[in-house]
XYZ file of C-alpha atoms in Angstrom:
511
model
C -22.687 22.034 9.873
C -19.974 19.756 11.408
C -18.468 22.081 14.477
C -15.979 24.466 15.248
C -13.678 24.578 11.955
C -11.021 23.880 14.716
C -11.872 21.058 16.975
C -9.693 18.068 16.666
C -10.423 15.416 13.997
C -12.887 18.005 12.331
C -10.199 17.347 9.007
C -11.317 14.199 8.753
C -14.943 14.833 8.689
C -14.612 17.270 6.481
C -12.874 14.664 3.969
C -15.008 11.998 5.003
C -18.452 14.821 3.561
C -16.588 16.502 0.731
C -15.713 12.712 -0.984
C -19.024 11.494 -0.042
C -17.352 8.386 1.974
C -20.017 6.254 3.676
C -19.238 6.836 7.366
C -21.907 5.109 8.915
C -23.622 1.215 8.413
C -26.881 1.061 8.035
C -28.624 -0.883 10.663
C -29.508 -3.425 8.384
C -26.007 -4.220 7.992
C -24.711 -4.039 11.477
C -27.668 -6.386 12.343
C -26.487 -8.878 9.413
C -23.185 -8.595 10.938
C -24.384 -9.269 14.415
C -25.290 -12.532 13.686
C -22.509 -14.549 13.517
C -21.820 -13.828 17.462
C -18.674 -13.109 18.605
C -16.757 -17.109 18.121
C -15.768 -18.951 15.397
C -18.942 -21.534 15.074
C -18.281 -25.200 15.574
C -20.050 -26.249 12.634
C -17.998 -23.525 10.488
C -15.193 -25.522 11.226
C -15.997 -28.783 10.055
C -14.572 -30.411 6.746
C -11.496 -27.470 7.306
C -8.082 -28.654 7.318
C -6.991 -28.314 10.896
C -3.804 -25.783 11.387
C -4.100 -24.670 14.606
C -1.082 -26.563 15.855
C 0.889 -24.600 13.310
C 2.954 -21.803 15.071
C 1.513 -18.952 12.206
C 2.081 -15.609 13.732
C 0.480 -12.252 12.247
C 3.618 -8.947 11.749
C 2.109 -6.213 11.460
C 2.256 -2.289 12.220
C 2.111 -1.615 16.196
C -1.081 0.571 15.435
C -2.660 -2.292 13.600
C -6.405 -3.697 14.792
C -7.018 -5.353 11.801
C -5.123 -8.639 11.237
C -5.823 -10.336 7.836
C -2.891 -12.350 7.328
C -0.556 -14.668 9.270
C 2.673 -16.669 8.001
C 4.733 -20.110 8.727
C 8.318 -21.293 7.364
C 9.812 -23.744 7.809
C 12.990 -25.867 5.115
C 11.965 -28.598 3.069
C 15.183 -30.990 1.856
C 13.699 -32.690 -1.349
C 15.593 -35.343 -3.172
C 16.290 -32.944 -6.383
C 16.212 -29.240 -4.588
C 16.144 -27.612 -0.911
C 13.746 -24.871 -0.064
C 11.256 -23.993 2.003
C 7.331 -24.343 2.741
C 5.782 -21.172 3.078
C 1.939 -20.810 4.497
C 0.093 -17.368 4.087
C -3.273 -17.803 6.258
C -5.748 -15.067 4.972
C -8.678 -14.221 6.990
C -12.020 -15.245 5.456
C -14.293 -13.028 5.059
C -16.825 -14.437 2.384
C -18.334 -17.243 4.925
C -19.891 -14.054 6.832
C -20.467 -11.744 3.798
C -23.155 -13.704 1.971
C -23.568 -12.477 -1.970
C -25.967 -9.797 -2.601
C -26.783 -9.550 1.606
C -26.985 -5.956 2.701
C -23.514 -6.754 4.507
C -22.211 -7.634 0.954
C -24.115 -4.284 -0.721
C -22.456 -2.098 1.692
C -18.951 -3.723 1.260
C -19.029 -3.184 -2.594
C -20.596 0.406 -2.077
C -17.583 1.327 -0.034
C -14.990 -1.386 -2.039
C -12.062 -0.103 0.902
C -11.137 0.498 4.069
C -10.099 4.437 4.711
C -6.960 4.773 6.946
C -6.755 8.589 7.698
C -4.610 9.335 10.613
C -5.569 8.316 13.482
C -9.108 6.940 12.578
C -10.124 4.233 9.832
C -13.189 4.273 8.049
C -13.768 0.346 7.571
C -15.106 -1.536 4.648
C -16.565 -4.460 6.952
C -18.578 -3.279 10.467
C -15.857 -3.768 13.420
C -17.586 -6.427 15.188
C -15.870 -8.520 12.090
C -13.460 -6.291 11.221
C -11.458 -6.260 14.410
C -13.436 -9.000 15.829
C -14.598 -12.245 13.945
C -12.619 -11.901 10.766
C -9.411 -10.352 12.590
C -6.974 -13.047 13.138
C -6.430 -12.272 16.507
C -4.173 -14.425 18.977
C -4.777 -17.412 20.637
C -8.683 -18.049 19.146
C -9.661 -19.626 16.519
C -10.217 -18.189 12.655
C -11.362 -19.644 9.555
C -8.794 -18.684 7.049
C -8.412 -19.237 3.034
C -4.729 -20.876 2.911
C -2.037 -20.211 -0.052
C 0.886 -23.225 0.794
C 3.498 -22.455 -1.559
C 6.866 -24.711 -2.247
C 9.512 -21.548 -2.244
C 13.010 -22.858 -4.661
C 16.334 -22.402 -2.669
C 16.547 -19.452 -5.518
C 13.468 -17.606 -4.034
C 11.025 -18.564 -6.841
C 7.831 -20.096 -6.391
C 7.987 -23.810 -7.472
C 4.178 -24.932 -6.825
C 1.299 -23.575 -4.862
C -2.136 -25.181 -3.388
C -5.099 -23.982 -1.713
C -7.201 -25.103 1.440
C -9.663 -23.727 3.468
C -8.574 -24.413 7.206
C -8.953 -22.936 10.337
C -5.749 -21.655 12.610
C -5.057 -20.265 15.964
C -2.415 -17.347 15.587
C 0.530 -18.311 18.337
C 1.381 -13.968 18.738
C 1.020 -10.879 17.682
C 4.321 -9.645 16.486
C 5.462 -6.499 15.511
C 7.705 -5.234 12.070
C 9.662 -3.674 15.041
C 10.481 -6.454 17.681
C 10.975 -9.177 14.355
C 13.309 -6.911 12.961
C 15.145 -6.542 16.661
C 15.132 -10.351 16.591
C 15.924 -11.669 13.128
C 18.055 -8.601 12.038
C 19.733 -6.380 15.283
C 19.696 -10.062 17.007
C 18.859 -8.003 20.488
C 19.276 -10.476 23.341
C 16.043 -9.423 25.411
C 14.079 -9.906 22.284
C 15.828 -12.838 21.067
C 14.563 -13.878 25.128
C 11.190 -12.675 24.733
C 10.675 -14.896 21.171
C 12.767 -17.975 21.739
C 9.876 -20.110 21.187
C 9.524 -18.158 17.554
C 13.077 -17.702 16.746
C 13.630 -20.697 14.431
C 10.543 -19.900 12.631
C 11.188 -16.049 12.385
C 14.834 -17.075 11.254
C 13.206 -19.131 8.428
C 11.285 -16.721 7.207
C 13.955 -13.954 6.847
C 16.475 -16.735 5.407
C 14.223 -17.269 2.503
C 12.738 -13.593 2.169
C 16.534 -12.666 0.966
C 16.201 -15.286 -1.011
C 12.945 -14.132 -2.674
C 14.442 -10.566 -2.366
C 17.409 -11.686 -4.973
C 14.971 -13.336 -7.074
C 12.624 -9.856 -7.025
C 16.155 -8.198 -8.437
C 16.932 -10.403 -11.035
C 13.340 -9.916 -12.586
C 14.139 -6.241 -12.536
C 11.555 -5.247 -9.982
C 11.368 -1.680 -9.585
C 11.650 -0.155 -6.324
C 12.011 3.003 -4.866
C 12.947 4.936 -1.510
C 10.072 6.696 -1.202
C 9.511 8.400 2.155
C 6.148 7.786 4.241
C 5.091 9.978 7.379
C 3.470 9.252 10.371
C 1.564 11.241 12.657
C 2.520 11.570 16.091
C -0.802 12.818 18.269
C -1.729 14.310 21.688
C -4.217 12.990 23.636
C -6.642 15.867 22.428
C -5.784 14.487 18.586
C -3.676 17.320 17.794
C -0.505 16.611 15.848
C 2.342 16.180 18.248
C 5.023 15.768 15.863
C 5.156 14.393 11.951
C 8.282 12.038 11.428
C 8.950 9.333 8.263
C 8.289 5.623 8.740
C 11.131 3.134 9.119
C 10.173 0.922 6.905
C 12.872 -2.240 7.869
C 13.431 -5.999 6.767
C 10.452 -7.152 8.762
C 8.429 -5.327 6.206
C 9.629 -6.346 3.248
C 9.531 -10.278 4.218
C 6.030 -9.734 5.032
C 5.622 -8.120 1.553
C 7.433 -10.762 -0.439
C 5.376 -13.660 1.245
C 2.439 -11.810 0.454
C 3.146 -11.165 -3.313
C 4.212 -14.863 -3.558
C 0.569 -15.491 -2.613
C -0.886 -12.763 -4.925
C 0.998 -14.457 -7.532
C -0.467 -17.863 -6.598
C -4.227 -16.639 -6.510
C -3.917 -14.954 -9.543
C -1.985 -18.211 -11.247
C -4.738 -19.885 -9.623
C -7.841 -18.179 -11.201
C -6.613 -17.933 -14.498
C -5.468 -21.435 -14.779
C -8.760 -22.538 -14.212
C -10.541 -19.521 -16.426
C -12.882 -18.177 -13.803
C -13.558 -14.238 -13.851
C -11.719 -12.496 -11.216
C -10.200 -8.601 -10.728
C -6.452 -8.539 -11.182
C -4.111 -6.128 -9.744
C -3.255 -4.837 -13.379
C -0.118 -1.938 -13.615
C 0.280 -1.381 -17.530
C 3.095 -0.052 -19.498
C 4.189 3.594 -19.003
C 2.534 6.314 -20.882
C 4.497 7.086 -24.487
C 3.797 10.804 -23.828
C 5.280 10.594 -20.315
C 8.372 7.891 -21.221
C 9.108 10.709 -24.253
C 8.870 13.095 -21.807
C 11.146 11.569 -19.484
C 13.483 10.540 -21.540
C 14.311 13.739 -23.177
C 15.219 14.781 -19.110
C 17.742 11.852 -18.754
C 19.344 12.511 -22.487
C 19.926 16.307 -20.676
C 21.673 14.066 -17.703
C 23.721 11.900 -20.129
C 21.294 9.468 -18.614
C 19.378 6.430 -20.387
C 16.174 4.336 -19.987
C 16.172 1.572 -22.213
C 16.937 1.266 -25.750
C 14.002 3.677 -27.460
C 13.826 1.030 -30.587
C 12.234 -1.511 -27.979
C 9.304 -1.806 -26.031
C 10.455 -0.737 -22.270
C 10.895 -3.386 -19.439
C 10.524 -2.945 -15.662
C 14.312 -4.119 -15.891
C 14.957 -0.837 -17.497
C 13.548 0.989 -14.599
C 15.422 -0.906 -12.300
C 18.454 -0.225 -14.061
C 18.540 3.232 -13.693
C 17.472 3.522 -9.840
C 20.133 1.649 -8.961
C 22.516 4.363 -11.297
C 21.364 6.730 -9.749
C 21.430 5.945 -5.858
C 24.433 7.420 -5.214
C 23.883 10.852 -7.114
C 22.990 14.405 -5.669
C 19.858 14.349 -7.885
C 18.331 11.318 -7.116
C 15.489 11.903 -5.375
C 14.292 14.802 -8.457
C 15.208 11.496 -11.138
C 13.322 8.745 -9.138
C 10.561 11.585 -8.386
C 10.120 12.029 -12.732
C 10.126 8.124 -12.923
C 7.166 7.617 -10.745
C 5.483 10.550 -12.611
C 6.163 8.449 -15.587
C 4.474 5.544 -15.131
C 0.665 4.544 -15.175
C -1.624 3.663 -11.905
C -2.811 0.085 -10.330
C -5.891 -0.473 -11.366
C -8.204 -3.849 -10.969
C -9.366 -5.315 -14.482
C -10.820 -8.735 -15.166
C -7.905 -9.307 -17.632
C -5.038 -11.211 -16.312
C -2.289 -8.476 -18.222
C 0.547 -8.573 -15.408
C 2.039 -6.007 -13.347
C 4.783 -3.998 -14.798
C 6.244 -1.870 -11.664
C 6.687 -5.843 -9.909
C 7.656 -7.457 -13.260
C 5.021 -10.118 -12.469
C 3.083 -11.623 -15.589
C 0.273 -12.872 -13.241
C -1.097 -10.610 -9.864
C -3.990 -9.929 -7.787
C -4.739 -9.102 -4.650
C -5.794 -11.956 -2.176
C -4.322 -10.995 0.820
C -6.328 -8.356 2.208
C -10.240 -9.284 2.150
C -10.969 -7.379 5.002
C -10.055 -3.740 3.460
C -10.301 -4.526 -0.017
C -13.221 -5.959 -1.952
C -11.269 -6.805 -5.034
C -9.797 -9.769 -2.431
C -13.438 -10.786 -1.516
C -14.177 -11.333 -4.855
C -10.324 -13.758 -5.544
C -11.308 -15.217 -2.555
C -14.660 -16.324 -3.571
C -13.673 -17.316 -6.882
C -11.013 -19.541 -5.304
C -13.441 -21.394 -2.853
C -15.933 -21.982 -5.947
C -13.000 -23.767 -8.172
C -11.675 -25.911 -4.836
C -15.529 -26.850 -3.933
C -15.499 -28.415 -7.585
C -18.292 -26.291 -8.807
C -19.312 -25.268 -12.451
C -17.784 -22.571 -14.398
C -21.171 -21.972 -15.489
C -22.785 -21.418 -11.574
C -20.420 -18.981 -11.000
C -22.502 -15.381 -10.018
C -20.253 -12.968 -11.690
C -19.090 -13.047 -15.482
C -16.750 -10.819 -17.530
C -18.798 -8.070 -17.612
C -19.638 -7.811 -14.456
C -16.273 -7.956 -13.490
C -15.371 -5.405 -15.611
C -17.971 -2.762 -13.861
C -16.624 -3.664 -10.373
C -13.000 -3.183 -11.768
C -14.106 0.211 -12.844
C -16.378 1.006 -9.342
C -13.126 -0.503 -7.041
C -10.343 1.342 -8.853
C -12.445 4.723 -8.530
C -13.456 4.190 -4.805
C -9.814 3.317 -4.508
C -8.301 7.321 -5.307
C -11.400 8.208 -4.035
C -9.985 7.368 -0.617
C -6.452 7.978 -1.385
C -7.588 11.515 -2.650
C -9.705 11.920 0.870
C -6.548 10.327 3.371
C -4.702 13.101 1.446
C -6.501 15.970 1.800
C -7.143 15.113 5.491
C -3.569 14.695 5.840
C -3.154 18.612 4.412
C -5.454 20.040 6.523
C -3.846 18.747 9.923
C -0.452 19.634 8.184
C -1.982 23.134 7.900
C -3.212 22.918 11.369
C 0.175 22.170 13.187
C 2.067 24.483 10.861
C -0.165 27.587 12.324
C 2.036 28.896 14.888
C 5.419 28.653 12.777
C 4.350 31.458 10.668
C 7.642 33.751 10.246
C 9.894 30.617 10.952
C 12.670 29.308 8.820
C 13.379 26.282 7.282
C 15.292 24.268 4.804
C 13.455 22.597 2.009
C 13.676 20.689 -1.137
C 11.691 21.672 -4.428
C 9.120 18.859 -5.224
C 7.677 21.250 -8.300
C 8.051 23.333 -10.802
C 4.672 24.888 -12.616
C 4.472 28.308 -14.473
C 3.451 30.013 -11.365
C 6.248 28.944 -8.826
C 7.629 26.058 -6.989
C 6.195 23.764 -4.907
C 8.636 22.940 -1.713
C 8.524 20.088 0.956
C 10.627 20.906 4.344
C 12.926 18.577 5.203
C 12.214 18.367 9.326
C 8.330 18.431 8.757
C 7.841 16.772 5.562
C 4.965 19.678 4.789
C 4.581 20.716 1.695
C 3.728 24.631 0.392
C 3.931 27.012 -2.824
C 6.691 29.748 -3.058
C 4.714 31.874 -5.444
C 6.332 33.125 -8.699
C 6.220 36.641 -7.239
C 7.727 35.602 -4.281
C 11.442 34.526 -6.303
C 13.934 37.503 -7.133
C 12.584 39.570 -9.458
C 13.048 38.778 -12.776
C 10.884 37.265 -15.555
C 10.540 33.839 -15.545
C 10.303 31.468 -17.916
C 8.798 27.802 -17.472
C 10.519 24.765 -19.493
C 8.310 21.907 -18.919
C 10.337 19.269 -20.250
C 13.373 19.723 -17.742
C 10.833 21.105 -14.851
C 12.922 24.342 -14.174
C 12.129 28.396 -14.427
C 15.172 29.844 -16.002
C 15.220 34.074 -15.368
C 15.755 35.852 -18.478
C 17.806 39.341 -17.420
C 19.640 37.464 -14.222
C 20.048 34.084 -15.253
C 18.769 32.149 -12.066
C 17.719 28.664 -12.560
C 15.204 26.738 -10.213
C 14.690 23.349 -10.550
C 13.430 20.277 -9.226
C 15.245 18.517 -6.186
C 16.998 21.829 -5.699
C 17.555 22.623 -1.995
C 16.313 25.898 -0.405
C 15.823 27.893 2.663
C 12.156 29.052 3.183
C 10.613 31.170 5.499
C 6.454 30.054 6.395
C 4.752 33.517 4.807
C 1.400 32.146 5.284
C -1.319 29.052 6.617
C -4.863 29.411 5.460
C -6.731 26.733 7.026
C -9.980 27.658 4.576
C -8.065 27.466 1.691
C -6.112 24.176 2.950
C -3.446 26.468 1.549
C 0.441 26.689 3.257
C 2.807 29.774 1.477
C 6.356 30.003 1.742
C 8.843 32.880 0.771
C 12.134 32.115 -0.699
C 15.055 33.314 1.766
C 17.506 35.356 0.011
């Protein structure tokens, strides 16, 4: 028994029991956590290189409380080729999470951080978290350093790593750097003078990196991402998509330049690590999509050779300005494989990236711990052979990550449902205009364009007719009258029905 099936946040405990997340540290933990006080320990400083003069600045979200990664740019004129030096300070986390410590066990039991709206369920106790591993401003953090040498082309011309400790000089925002280095608003431009030609750095070689990302025929796609808007009681106030500008994406490059680095890194020197692995699309699926396009006049690669992220990126950017383009990039995604963490170094396809893993995030993700911890071993000059982890024990925590991983993208969702469900309850008999998302044998799934809430208009909910289902080009064709409904195809809807014990929203088409 949890409380009244209504009471606000009650959808997240009900996730947080029904996927069996661990919700609470054991004391054991906390205590083991305790320990390291609330400061950066003078002696944990020592034999570090010293950064803390360096104006490295952390951009993230404005709802952010964990910061695990700060950045620095500045040009370098070399005698052959310009450029510039990028640093990418990661938080450390493995000085406080000693191997095979209760702190450690609980880490790898969990393997993520849960971000459900409006509450996180952290991998690491907060004391460390938000405290001692956050790089917050103006104090001092121990950090695991990627320097990289970025070409004037936006490629990544050499890398080294250092343990050092830094002092973040602010807490930006995507919002106020975009204001700054993109809208160039004068009051922010004010407020971040002492910044600006470091900010202005970093966005003059992000579009740098950002052509470079194109030519390698990295795919990308608009997909849309919404945020909750809450009351004070934690009721949904409003549901709206997330901007996502230029700020973001320079943040993003500069960290995939320094997943590409770790993972270089690792391999190069034959240690056993996770990778971020994203393999080759499913035959089955690519078959399946491609007999779609051929209905479209449209083409993904040349069938007679092996596909190519290039081929992906291809057709998005064919398609951008058509009516269908959001059912076409919808069938691509279906098409292709997930992320998952393996111990063998086999690229990632959806970045076009023969070498990736994830570094950057060690205090959410314990696939990071572990690159992070292989990295200190190779730059502290140990053996191969004293190494704690080999293949096959990377290969089970591959496995255990990667689950825990939809585990909690599986739980965020179906939290995320419920409080849709929950704010949707008084609109019952309203109308709205939607877009199908799918089509299955028994009717079509819809998403409304204002809300971004998604519900089923029921087979015998359509005209009647009898309907039959063609998987292949995701439509129900009507046999006597001839009506077609498809994927992408805009409707008007009026809400039928919210069951909140179902998690279940119904829609009738509007005639």
């Amino acid at each position: 028994v949890l409380g009244d099936h209504m009471s606000p946040g009650m959808e997240v405990d009900i996730a947080i029991h029904s996927y069996g997340l661990p919700h609470e540290f054991p004391q054991q933990v906390l205590d083991d956590a305790e320990k390291w006080g609330g400061s950066v320990r003078k002696r944990d400083k020592e034999g570090r290189v010293d950064l803390r003069s360096l104006p490295l600045v952390t951009i993230d979200g404005e709802d952010a409380r964990d910061f695990d990664d700060a950045v620095y740019c500045e040009p370098v004129q070399g005698i052959a080729r310009s450029g510039w030096r990028l640093i990418v300070a990661i938080a450390e986390v493995a000085p406080y999470v000693k191997i095979k410590s209760a702190l450690d066990q609980e880490a790898y039991d969990r393997a993520t951080s849960v971000y459900f709206p409006g509450r996180v369920i952290p991998m690491l106790p907060e004391n460390l978290s938000n405290g001692l591993c956050s790089l917050n401003p103006q104090v001092d953090r121990l950090c695991l350093v990627c320097e990289m040498r970025i070409s004037a082309e936006g490629s990544i011309d050499g890398y080294k790593f250092h343990e050092a400790v830094i002092k973040s000089h602010a807490r930006l925002t995507y919002t106020k750097v975009a204001d700054a280095v993109v809208e160039r608003k004068p009051k922010v431009l004010k407020e971040l003078n002492h910044l600006l030609p470091h900010l202005e750095n970093l966005y003059a070689m992000y579009r740098k990196m950002d052509k470079a990302r194109q030519k390698r025929g990295a795919i990308e796609f608009d997909t849309i991402e919404t945020k909750f808007e809450f009351t004070d009681d934690m009721r949904i106030k409003d549901i709206h998509p997330m901007v996502r500008n230029d700020a973001h994406k320079i943040i993003e490059e500069c960290m995939i330049a320094a997943n590409i680095s770790a993972a270089r890194f690792i391999s190069k020197h034959k240690l056993p690590a996770l990778y971020r692995i994203h393999e080759l699309p499913d035959d089955d699926k690519l078959e399946e999509l491609r007999g779609f396009l051929d209905d479209l006049g449209l083409k993904l690669g040349a069938p007679s050779r092996k596909i190519s992220p290039r081929d992906y990126a291809k057709l998005s950017s064919a398609i951008k300005k058509r009516e269908d383009t959001h059912l076409i990039q919808t069938l691509m995604l279906r098409s292709m494989q997930q992320a998952l963490y393996r111990p063998e170094n086999n690229g990632h396809f959806g970045l076009a990236l023969k070498h990736y893993a994830h570094f950057t995030s060690p205090i959410r993700r314990y696939p990071d711990l572990l690159v992070h911890r292989a990295i200190k071993h190779i730059l502290h000059k140990r053996k191969k052979r004293e190494f704690p982890y080999d293949q096959n024990t990377m290969t089970t925590f591959g496995e255990h990550c990667s689950a825990n991983e939809r585990r909690a993208d599986e739980a965020t969702r179906d939290a995320e449902f419920a409080m849709k469900c929950e704010y949707m309850l008084d609109k019952v008999g309203m109308e709205f205009s939607a877009r199908v998302t799918g089509v299955v044998s028994f009717g079509l799934f819809v998403e409304l364009d204002d809300y971004y809430v998604e519900g089923l208009i029921h087979i015998t909910s359509l005209p009647k007719d009898y309907y039959d289902f063609d998987p292949i080009s995701h439509q129900l064709v009507g046999e006597n009258r001839g009506m077609v409904f498809r994927l992408s195809d805009k409707v008007k809807v009026r809400l039928s029905n919210v069951d909140m014990d179902e998690r279940r929203i119904d829609f009738e088409l509007m005639k």
